[in-house]
Amino acid sequence: MKLIFLGPPGAGKGTQAERIAERYEIAHISTGDMLRGEIRNATPLGAAAKAYLDRGELVPDSVIIDMVKDRIQREDSKYGFLLDGFPRTVVQAEALAGFTDIDFAVNIDVPFERLVARISGRRMCPDCGAAYHVSTYTAATCSKCGAALYQRDDDKEETVANRLKVYTEKTAPLIAYYENKGKLFTVNGDADIDAVTNEIVKGLDA
Ligand code: AP5
Ligand code: MG
C-alpha cells in the first residue's frame, strides 16, 4: 500500500501516520521529520533547509524530490509507505507520479480555527517523532522511547500563520489534483484521535 497524507499544519498527519503505518506495516516517511533530523545532525542539507523551516516556507522542490526518491528505495519501503508531508506542491506530485504509483491520498480535513491551538500545545519527541499535546499529556519525556520532549521552532504564532498561508497557496490545490485522479479520500480530522484513525482504517479497508 502506498499512501499520501494531505492536510494543513496541525491537522494530525503525523499522529495518524504513526498509527496507520504500524497497522499496515508500511514505512512512515515524514519529510518534516527528515528535515528536522538533518538540521539536528548539522548536515549540509540541514544547513540549507533551516532558513526555510524557520520562516514557514517550503524547501525547494528539487531538494525534497531527491530526498523522497532516495528514501522510498530503502528496504523498509518495499511493502509500501505512507508519505506524511509530501507532496506539497503540484511540481512534487508530478515528480512523484514519475517514479511511483500511489494508491490513495487521504485528506485530513480540519477547520483552520482549530489548528493554532493544536500546534501551539504540541510537544514533539526528537528521536521517534511522536507528537503529544499539553492538554492530554503532561510528562516531559516521550512515553514510547523516553527522550525529552521539545517544542518545534516553527510552532511560534507568526511562523504558523505563514505555514497556513503557504498551505493554502501551494498545497491545498493537491486536493483537487488527487480528486481528479480518483485517488482522494477525505476524513473529518475534527474529531478525537481514535475516531479519525477508525475513519481512515474503514476507508482503506473498503
Ligand atoms: P511538517 O513537519 O510536515 O509540518 P506541517 O505540515 O506544518 O504539519 P505538522 O507536523 O505541523 O502537523 P501534523 O498534521 O503532522 O499534526 P500533528 O499530528 O503533529 O513540515 C515542516 C516544514 O518542513 C515545512 O514548513 C517546510 O518548511 C518543510 N517541508 C516538509 N515537507 C516539505 C515538502 N514536501 N516540501 C517542501 N518543504 C517541506 O498534530 C498536531 C497537534 O495536534 C499535536 O499536538 C497532536 O497531539 C494534536 N492532535 C492531533 N490529532 C488531534 C485530534 N484529532 N484532536 C485533537 N488534537 C489532535
Ligand atoms: Mg507532522
PDB file of C-alpha atoms and ligand atoms in Angstrom:
ATOM      1  CA  MET A   1       0.000   0.000   0.000  1.00  0.00           C
ATOM      2  CA  LYS A   2       1.316   3.419  -0.991  1.00  0.00           C
ATOM      3  CA  LEU A   3      -0.390   6.329   0.688  1.00  0.00           C
ATOM      4  CA  ILE A   4      -0.162  10.093   0.899  1.00  0.00           C
ATOM      5  CA  PHE A   5      -1.495  12.095   3.841  1.00  0.00           C
ATOM      6  CA  LEU A   6      -2.663  15.584   2.929  1.00  0.00           C
ATOM      7  CA  GLY A   7      -3.823  18.239   5.349  1.00  0.00           C
ATOM      8  CA  PRO A   8      -2.873  21.620   6.780  1.00  0.00           C
ATOM      9  CA  PRO A   9      -0.247  22.057   9.523  1.00  0.00           C
ATOM     10  CA  GLY A  10      -1.627  20.625  12.743  1.00  0.00           C
ATOM     11  CA  ALA A  11      -4.308  18.510  11.033  1.00  0.00           C
ATOM     12  CA  GLY A  12      -2.918  15.362  12.641  1.00  0.00           C
ATOM     13  CA  LYS A  13      -0.959  13.908   9.710  1.00  0.00           C
ATOM     14  CA  GLY A  14       1.937  12.786  11.905  1.00  0.00           C
ATOM     15  CA  THR A  15      -0.333  11.490  14.687  1.00  0.00           C
ATOM     16  CA  GLN A  16      -2.419   9.393  12.303  1.00  0.00           C
ATOM     17  CA  ALA A  17       0.516   8.354  10.101  1.00  0.00           C
ATOM     18  CA  GLU A  18       2.251   6.709  13.025  1.00  0.00           C
ATOM     19  CA  ARG A  19      -0.823   4.581  13.768  1.00  0.00           C
ATOM     20  CA  ILE A  20      -1.692   3.729  10.173  1.00  0.00           C
ATOM     21  CA  ALA A  21       1.894   2.834   9.217  1.00  0.00           C
ATOM     22  CA  GLU A  22       2.090   0.493  12.193  1.00  0.00           C
ATOM     23  CA  ARG A  23      -1.251  -1.132  11.434  1.00  0.00           C
ATOM     24  CA  TYR A  24      -0.470  -1.850   7.766  1.00  0.00           C
ATOM     25  CA  GLU A  25       3.258  -2.462   8.384  1.00  0.00           C
ATOM     26  CA  ILE A  26       4.403   0.160   5.924  1.00  0.00           C
ATOM     27  CA  ALA A  27       7.136   2.790   6.284  1.00  0.00           C
ATOM     28  CA  HIS A  28       6.155   6.165   7.758  1.00  0.00           C
ATOM     29  CA  ILE A  29       8.034   8.794   5.764  1.00  0.00           C
ATOM     30  CA  SER A  30       7.688  12.309   7.154  1.00  0.00           C
ATOM     31  CA  THR A  31       9.618  14.880   5.138  1.00  0.00           C
ATOM     32  CA  GLY A  32       9.332  17.355   8.045  1.00  0.00           C
ATOM     33  CA  ASP A  33      10.896  14.821  10.462  1.00  0.00           C
ATOM     34  CA  MET A  34      13.608  14.024   7.922  1.00  0.00           C
ATOM     35  CA  LEU A  35      14.471  17.716   7.528  1.00  0.00           C
ATOM     36  CA  ARG A  36      14.498  18.281  11.303  1.00  0.00           C
ATOM     37  CA  GLY A  37      16.825  15.262  11.598  1.00  0.00           C
ATOM     38  CA  GLU A  38      19.187  16.819   9.021  1.00  0.00           C
ATOM     39  CA  ILE A  39      19.161  20.100  10.958  1.00  0.00           C
ATOM     40  CA  ARG A  40      19.863  18.339  14.263  1.00  0.00           C
ATOM     41  CA  ASN A  41      22.736  16.418  12.704  1.00  0.00           C
ATOM     42  CA  ALA A  42      24.134  19.643  11.178  1.00  0.00           C
ATOM     43  CA  THR A  43      24.386  18.174   7.670  1.00  0.00           C
ATOM     44  CA  PRO A  44      24.787  20.418   4.577  1.00  0.00           C
ATOM     45  CA  LEU A  45      21.161  19.639   3.652  1.00  0.00           C
ATOM     46  CA  GLY A  46      20.043  20.622   7.158  1.00  0.00           C
ATOM     47  CA  ALA A  47      22.005  23.887   6.969  1.00  0.00           C
ATOM     48  CA  ALA A  48      20.353  24.732   3.640  1.00  0.00           C
ATOM     49  CA  ALA A  49      16.843  23.781   4.841  1.00  0.00           C
ATOM     50  CA  LYS A  50      16.858  25.522   8.225  1.00  0.00           C
ATOM     51  CA  ALA A  51      16.060  29.037   6.994  1.00  0.00           C
ATOM     52  CA  TYR A  52      13.024  27.765   5.081  1.00  0.00           C
ATOM     53  CA  LEU A  53      11.623  25.853   8.060  1.00  0.00           C
ATOM     54  CA  ASP A  54      12.214  28.805  10.389  1.00  0.00           C
ATOM     55  CA  ARG A  55      10.186  31.080   8.094  1.00  0.00           C
ATOM     56  CA  GLY A  56       7.460  28.503   7.481  1.00  0.00           C
ATOM     57  CA  GLU A  57       8.352  28.411   3.774  1.00  0.00           C
ATOM     58  CA  LEU A  58       8.691  25.294   1.665  1.00  0.00           C
ATOM     59  CA  VAL A  59      12.143  23.869   0.994  1.00  0.00           C
ATOM     60  CA  PRO A  60      12.843  23.944  -2.798  1.00  0.00           C
ATOM     61  CA  ASP A  61      11.100  21.189  -4.748  1.00  0.00           C
ATOM     62  CA  SER A  62      14.306  19.727  -6.212  1.00  0.00           C
ATOM     63  CA  VAL A  63      15.798  19.121  -2.749  1.00  0.00           C
ATOM     64  CA  ILE A  64      12.700  17.400  -1.397  1.00  0.00           C
ATOM     65  CA  ILE A  65      12.048  15.332  -4.512  1.00  0.00           C
ATOM     66  CA  ASP A  66      15.569  13.847  -4.450  1.00  0.00           C
ATOM     67  CA  MET A  67      15.278  13.169  -0.731  1.00  0.00           C
ATOM     68  CA  VAL A  68      11.975  11.253  -1.095  1.00  0.00           C
ATOM     69  CA  LYS A  69      13.119   9.390  -4.194  1.00  0.00           C
ATOM     70  CA  ASP A  70      16.113   8.024  -2.248  1.00  0.00           C
ATOM     71  CA  ARG A  71      14.071   7.317   0.842  1.00  0.00           C
ATOM     72  CA  ILE A  72      11.449   5.133  -0.815  1.00  0.00           C
ATOM     73  CA  GLN A  73      14.170   2.939  -2.271  1.00  0.00           C
ATOM     74  CA  ARG A  74      15.187   1.795   1.185  1.00  0.00           C
ATOM     75  CA  GLU A  75      14.415  -1.772   2.291  1.00  0.00           C
ATOM     76  CA  ASP A  76      11.672  -0.741   4.750  1.00  0.00           C
ATOM     77  CA  SER A  77       9.585   0.780   1.936  1.00  0.00           C
ATOM     78  CA  LYS A  78       9.463  -2.478  -0.005  1.00  0.00           C
ATOM     79  CA  TYR A  79       5.963  -3.406   1.237  1.00  0.00           C
ATOM     80  CA  GLY A  80       4.601   0.103   0.979  1.00  0.00           C
ATOM     81  CA  PHE A  81       4.891   3.519   2.561  1.00  0.00           C
ATOM     82  CA  LEU A  82       2.941   6.430   3.858  1.00  0.00           C
ATOM     83  CA  LEU A  83       4.141   9.865   2.782  1.00  0.00           C
ATOM     84  CA  ASP A  84       3.428  12.426   5.526  1.00  0.00           C
ATOM     85  CA  GLY A  85       4.033  15.973   4.273  1.00  0.00           C
ATOM     86  CA  PHE A  86       4.919  15.092   0.683  1.00  0.00           C
ATOM     87  CA  PRO A  87       3.949  16.077  -1.958  1.00  0.00           C
ATOM     88  CA  ARG A  88       3.219  19.666  -1.029  1.00  0.00           C
ATOM     89  CA  THR A  89       3.205  21.265  -4.470  1.00  0.00           C
ATOM     90  CA  VAL A  90       1.896  20.196  -7.860  1.00  0.00           C
ATOM     91  CA  VAL A  91       5.521  20.004  -9.089  1.00  0.00           C
ATOM     92  CA  GLN A  92       6.272  17.490  -6.297  1.00  0.00           C
ATOM     93  CA  ALA A  93       3.118  15.485  -7.124  1.00  0.00           C
ATOM     94  CA  GLU A  94       4.095  15.293 -10.807  1.00  0.00           C
ATOM     95  CA  ALA A  95       7.618  14.198  -9.892  1.00  0.00           C
ATOM     96  CA  LEU A  96       6.244  11.515  -7.565  1.00  0.00           C
ATOM     97  CA  ALA A  97       3.991  10.200 -10.322  1.00  0.00           C
ATOM     98  CA  GLY A  98       7.134   9.862 -12.454  1.00  0.00           C
ATOM     99  CA  PHE A  99       8.808   7.443 -10.041  1.00  0.00           C
ATOM    100  CA  THR A 100       5.968   5.548  -8.319  1.00  0.00           C
ATOM    101  CA  ASP A 101       2.201   4.974  -8.337  1.00  0.00           C
ATOM    102  CA  ILE A 102       0.254   5.778  -5.224  1.00  0.00           C
ATOM    103  CA  ASP A 103      -2.988   4.065  -4.156  1.00  0.00           C
ATOM    104  CA  PHE A 104      -4.721   6.789  -2.126  1.00  0.00           C
ATOM    105  CA  ALA A 105      -4.301  10.346  -0.951  1.00  0.00           C
ATOM    106  CA  VAL A 106      -6.010  10.683   2.431  1.00  0.00           C
ATOM    107  CA  ASN A 107      -7.047  14.276   3.077  1.00  0.00           C
ATOM    108  CA  ILE A 108      -7.384  15.059   6.797  1.00  0.00           C
ATOM    109  CA  ASP A 109      -9.839  17.928   6.930  1.00  0.00           C
ATOM    110  CA  VAL A 110      -9.783  20.276   9.953  1.00  0.00           C
ATOM    111  CA  PRO A 111     -11.194  23.821  10.116  1.00  0.00           C
ATOM    112  CA  PHE A 112      -8.400  26.409  10.235  1.00  0.00           C
ATOM    113  CA  GLU A 113      -9.605  27.897  13.520  1.00  0.00           C
ATOM    114  CA  ARG A 114      -8.759  24.633  15.323  1.00  0.00           C
ATOM    115  CA  LEU A 115      -5.198  24.415  14.054  1.00  0.00           C
ATOM    116  CA  VAL A 116      -3.440  27.128  16.028  1.00  0.00           C
ATOM    117  CA  ALA A 117      -4.478  25.640  19.387  1.00  0.00           C
ATOM    118  CA  ARG A 118      -3.319  22.201  18.278  1.00  0.00           C
ATOM    119  CA  ILE A 119       0.041  23.456  17.063  1.00  0.00           C
ATOM    120  CA  SER A 120       0.816  25.769  19.975  1.00  0.00           C
ATOM    121  CA  GLY A 121       0.207  22.977  22.504  1.00  0.00           C
ATOM    122  CA  ARG A 122       2.219  20.386  20.607  1.00  0.00           C
ATOM    123  CA  ARG A 123       5.325  18.776  22.099  1.00  0.00           C
ATOM    124  CA  MET A 124       7.489  16.510  19.952  1.00  0.00           C
ATOM    125  CA  CYS A 125       9.866  13.645  20.528  1.00  0.00           C
ATOM    126  CA  PRO A 126      13.200  14.354  18.797  1.00  0.00           C
ATOM    127  CA  ASP A 127      14.039  10.651  18.497  1.00  0.00           C
ATOM    128  CA  CYS A 128      10.905   8.837  17.355  1.00  0.00           C
ATOM    129  CA  GLY A 129       8.861  11.801  16.055  1.00  0.00           C
ATOM    130  CA  ALA A 130       5.847  11.132  18.326  1.00  0.00           C
ATOM    131  CA  ALA A 131       3.623  14.193  18.862  1.00  0.00           C
ATOM    132  CA  TYR A 132       1.796  14.992  22.102  1.00  0.00           C
ATOM    133  CA  HIS A 133      -0.465  17.793  23.207  1.00  0.00           C
ATOM    134  CA  VAL A 134      -0.088  19.570  26.555  1.00  0.00           C
ATOM    135  CA  SER A 135      -3.840  19.299  27.160  1.00  0.00           C
ATOM    136  CA  THR A 136      -3.691  15.499  27.243  1.00  0.00           C
ATOM    137  CA  TYR A 137      -0.066  14.665  28.091  1.00  0.00           C
ATOM    138  CA  THR A 138       1.898  16.495  30.748  1.00  0.00           C
ATOM    139  CA  ALA A 139       5.037  14.359  31.139  1.00  0.00           C
ATOM    140  CA  ALA A 140       8.327  15.868  29.941  1.00  0.00           C
ATOM    141  CA  THR A 141       9.540  12.692  28.249  1.00  0.00           C
ATOM    142  CA  CYS A 142       8.271  10.506  25.392  1.00  0.00           C
ATOM    143  CA  SER A 143       6.087   7.587  26.527  1.00  0.00           C
ATOM    144  CA  LYS A 144       7.441   5.443  23.682  1.00  0.00           C
ATOM    145  CA  CYS A 145      11.193   5.984  23.847  1.00  0.00           C
ATOM    146  CA  GLY A 146      11.883   8.159  26.909  1.00  0.00           C
ATOM    147  CA  ALA A 147      13.547  11.111  25.103  1.00  0.00           C
ATOM    148  CA  ALA A 148      12.968  14.654  26.427  1.00  0.00           C
ATOM    149  CA  LEU A 149      10.129  16.333  24.515  1.00  0.00           C
ATOM    150  CA  TYR A 150      10.631  19.731  22.838  1.00  0.00           C
ATOM    151  CA  GLN A 151       8.587  22.420  21.141  1.00  0.00           C
ATOM    152  CA  ARG A 152       9.292  22.879  17.423  1.00  0.00           C
ATOM    153  CA  ASP A 153      10.918  26.205  16.435  1.00  0.00           C
ATOM    154  CA  ASP A 154       8.354  26.695  13.674  1.00  0.00           C
ATOM    155  CA  ASP A 155       5.423  26.339  16.099  1.00  0.00           C
ATOM    156  CA  LYS A 156       5.601  30.058  17.032  1.00  0.00           C
ATOM    157  CA  GLU A 157       2.487  32.031  16.168  1.00  0.00           C
ATOM    158  CA  GLU A 158       3.966  34.188  13.333  1.00  0.00           C
ATOM    159  CA  THR A 159       5.516  31.166  11.666  1.00  0.00           C
ATOM    160  CA  VAL A 160       2.307  29.162  11.997  1.00  0.00           C
ATOM    161  CA  ALA A 161       0.391  31.957  10.228  1.00  0.00           C
ATOM    162  CA  ASN A 162       2.816  31.777   7.309  1.00  0.00           C
ATOM    163  CA  ARG A 163       2.661  27.964   7.203  1.00  0.00           C
ATOM    164  CA  LEU A 164      -1.130  28.171   6.878  1.00  0.00           C
ATOM    165  CA  LYS A 165      -0.810  30.739   4.081  1.00  0.00           C
ATOM    166  CA  VAL A 166       1.740  28.593   2.239  1.00  0.00           C
ATOM    167  CA  TYR A 167      -0.528  25.559   2.689  1.00  0.00           C
ATOM    168  CA  THR A 168      -3.484  27.417   1.148  1.00  0.00           C
ATOM    169  CA  GLU A 169      -1.492  28.693  -1.818  1.00  0.00           C
ATOM    170  CA  LYS A 170       0.726  25.752  -2.649  1.00  0.00           C
ATOM    171  CA  THR A 171      -0.599  22.538  -1.084  1.00  0.00           C
ATOM    172  CA  ALA A 172      -4.407  22.838  -0.972  1.00  0.00           C
ATOM    173  CA  PRO A 173      -4.558  22.579  -4.820  1.00  0.00           C
ATOM    174  CA  LEU A 174      -3.416  18.951  -4.405  1.00  0.00           C
ATOM    175  CA  ILE A 175      -6.870  18.084  -3.044  1.00  0.00           C
ATOM    176  CA  ALA A 176      -8.393  18.731  -6.495  1.00  0.00           C
ATOM    177  CA  TYR A 177      -5.338  17.190  -8.158  1.00  0.00           C
ATOM    178  CA  TYR A 178      -5.872  13.799  -6.460  1.00  0.00           C
ATOM    179  CA  GLU A 179      -9.647  14.042  -6.686  1.00  0.00           C
ATOM    180  CA  ASN A 180      -9.321  14.362 -10.479  1.00  0.00           C
ATOM    181  CA  LYS A 181      -7.204  11.218 -10.491  1.00  0.00           C
ATOM    182  CA  GLY A 182      -9.896   9.357  -8.498  1.00  0.00           C
ATOM    183  CA  LYS A 183      -7.468   8.764  -5.619  1.00  0.00           C
ATOM    184  CA  LEU A 184      -8.678  11.175  -2.959  1.00  0.00           C
ATOM    185  CA  PHE A 185     -10.498  10.261   0.175  1.00  0.00           C
ATOM    186  CA  THR A 186     -11.312  12.855   2.798  1.00  0.00           C
ATOM    187  CA  VAL A 187     -11.791  12.183   6.508  1.00  0.00           C
ATOM    188  CA  ASN A 188     -13.096  14.502   9.190  1.00  0.00           C
ATOM    189  CA  GLY A 189      -9.997  15.386  11.234  1.00  0.00           C
ATOM    190  CA  ASP A 190     -12.006  17.465  13.695  1.00  0.00           C
ATOM    191  CA  ALA A 191     -12.851  14.507  15.906  1.00  0.00           C
ATOM    192  CA  ASP A 192     -10.954  12.657  18.601  1.00  0.00           C
ATOM    193  CA  ILE A 193      -7.770  10.886  17.578  1.00  0.00           C
ATOM    194  CA  ASP A 194      -9.223   7.339  17.746  1.00  0.00           C
ATOM    195  CA  ALA A 195     -12.293   8.352  15.733  1.00  0.00           C
ATOM    196  CA  VAL A 196     -10.099   9.795  12.979  1.00  0.00           C
ATOM    197  CA  THR A 197      -7.981   6.612  12.905  1.00  0.00           C
ATOM    198  CA  ASN A 198     -11.139   4.490  12.648  1.00  0.00           C
ATOM    199  CA  GLU A 199     -12.462   6.545   9.766  1.00  0.00           C
ATOM    200  CA  ILE A 200      -9.153   6.193   7.877  1.00  0.00           C
ATOM    201  CA  VAL A 201      -8.990   2.419   8.501  1.00  0.00           C
ATOM    202  CA  LYS A 202     -12.600   1.972   7.400  1.00  0.00           C
ATOM    203  CA  GLY A 203     -11.905   3.870   4.188  1.00  0.00           C
ATOM    204  CA  LEU A 204      -8.692   1.981   3.413  1.00  0.00           C
ATOM    205  CA  ASP A 205     -10.171  -1.435   4.176  1.00  0.00           C
ATOM    206  CA  ALA A 206     -13.147  -0.704   1.934  1.00  0.00           C
TER     207      ALA A 206
HETATM  208  P1  AP5 B   1       5.946  19.301   8.632  1.00  0.00           P
HETATM  209  O1  AP5 B   1       6.760  18.769   9.720  1.00  0.00           O
HETATM  210  O2  AP5 B   1       5.355  18.370   7.654  1.00  0.00           O
HETATM  211  O3  AP5 B   1       4.834  20.232   9.275  1.00  0.00           O
HETATM  212  P2  AP5 B   1       3.306  20.593   8.876  1.00  0.00           P
HETATM  213  O4  AP5 B   1       2.811  20.164   7.563  1.00  0.00           O
HETATM  214  O5  AP5 B   1       3.218  22.034   9.152  1.00  0.00           O
HETATM  215  O6  AP5 B   1       2.473  19.690   9.742  1.00  0.00           O
HETATM  216  P3  AP5 B   1       2.612  19.480  11.260  1.00  0.00           P
HETATM  217  O7  AP5 B   1       3.690  18.460  11.501  1.00  0.00           O
HETATM  218  O8  AP5 B   1       2.726  20.805  11.927  1.00  0.00           O
HETATM  219  O9  AP5 B   1       1.167  18.910  11.618  1.00  0.00           O
HETATM  220  P4  AP5 B   1       0.579  17.446  11.586  1.00  0.00           P
HETATM  221  O10 AP5 B   1      -0.532  17.438  10.586  1.00  0.00           O
HETATM  222  O11 AP5 B   1       1.638  16.404  11.438  1.00  0.00           O
HETATM  223  O12 AP5 B   1      -0.072  17.383  13.031  1.00  0.00           O
HETATM  224  P5  AP5 B   1       0.303  16.503  14.326  1.00  0.00           P
HETATM  225  O13 AP5 B   1      -0.075  15.084  14.114  1.00  0.00           O
HETATM  226  O14 AP5 B   1       1.692  16.787  14.788  1.00  0.00           O
HETATM  227  O15 AP5 B   1       6.817  20.361   7.800  1.00  0.00           O
HETATM  228  C1  AP5 B   1       7.591  21.329   8.474  1.00  0.00           C
HETATM  229  C2  AP5 B   1       8.368  22.168   7.462  1.00  0.00           C
HETATM  230  O16 AP5 B   1       9.264  21.327   6.714  1.00  0.00           O
HETATM  231  C3  AP5 B   1       7.537  22.884   6.395  1.00  0.00           C
HETATM  232  O17 AP5 B   1       7.045  24.117   6.849  1.00  0.00           O
HETATM  233  C4  AP5 B   1       8.587  23.050   5.280  1.00  0.00           C
HETATM  234  O18 AP5 B   1       9.467  24.098   5.574  1.00  0.00           O
HETATM  235  C5  AP5 B   1       9.374  21.762   5.364  1.00  0.00           C
HETATM  236  N1  AP5 B   1       8.816  20.701   4.497  1.00  0.00           N
HETATM  237  C6  AP5 B   1       8.313  19.494   4.912  1.00  0.00           C
HETATM  238  N2  AP5 B   1       7.877  18.780   3.853  1.00  0.00           N
HETATM  239  C7  AP5 B   1       8.113  19.550   2.747  1.00  0.00           C
HETATM  240  C8  AP5 B   1       7.860  19.380   1.355  1.00  0.00           C
HETATM  241  N3  AP5 B   1       7.261  18.267   0.879  1.00  0.00           N
HETATM  242  N4  AP5 B   1       8.216  20.375   0.507  1.00  0.00           N
HETATM  243  C9  AP5 B   1       8.825  21.483   0.962  1.00  0.00           C
HETATM  244  N5  AP5 B   1       9.084  21.726   2.274  1.00  0.00           N
HETATM  245  C10 AP5 B   1       8.732  20.765   3.149  1.00  0.00           C
HETATM  246  O19 AP5 B   1      -0.760  17.123  15.363  1.00  0.00           O
HETATM  247  C11 AP5 B   1      -0.658  18.464  15.811  1.00  0.00           C
HETATM  248  C12 AP5 B   1      -1.065  18.561  17.282  1.00  0.00           C
HETATM  249  O20 AP5 B   1      -2.459  18.289  17.401  1.00  0.00           O
HETATM  250  C13 AP5 B   1      -0.361  17.576  18.220  1.00  0.00           C
HETATM  251  O21 AP5 B   1      -0.141  18.209  19.459  1.00  0.00           O
HETATM  252  C14 AP5 B   1      -1.353  16.423  18.361  1.00  0.00           C
HETATM  253  O22 AP5 B   1      -1.226  15.761  19.615  1.00  0.00           O
HETATM  254  C15 AP5 B   1      -2.686  17.154  18.255  1.00  0.00           C
HETATM  255  N6  AP5 B   1      -3.731  16.371  17.599  1.00  0.00           N
HETATM  256  C16 AP5 B   1      -3.589  15.524  16.527  1.00  0.00           C
HETATM  257  N7  AP5 B   1      -4.757  14.978  16.176  1.00  0.00           N
HETATM  258  C17 AP5 B   1      -5.690  15.512  17.027  1.00  0.00           C
HETATM  259  C18 AP5 B   1      -7.124  15.339  17.154  1.00  0.00           C
HETATM  260  N8  AP5 B   1      -7.825  14.520  16.351  1.00  0.00           N
HETATM  261  N9  AP5 B   1      -7.756  16.050  18.132  1.00  0.00           N
HETATM  262  C19 AP5 B   1      -7.065  16.882  18.954  1.00  0.00           C
HETATM  263  N10 AP5 B   1      -5.714  17.058  18.893  1.00  0.00           N
HETATM  264  C20 AP5 B   1      -5.043  16.399  17.922  1.00  0.00           C
HETATM  265 MG    MG B   2       3.721  16.436  11.233  1.00  0.00          MG
END
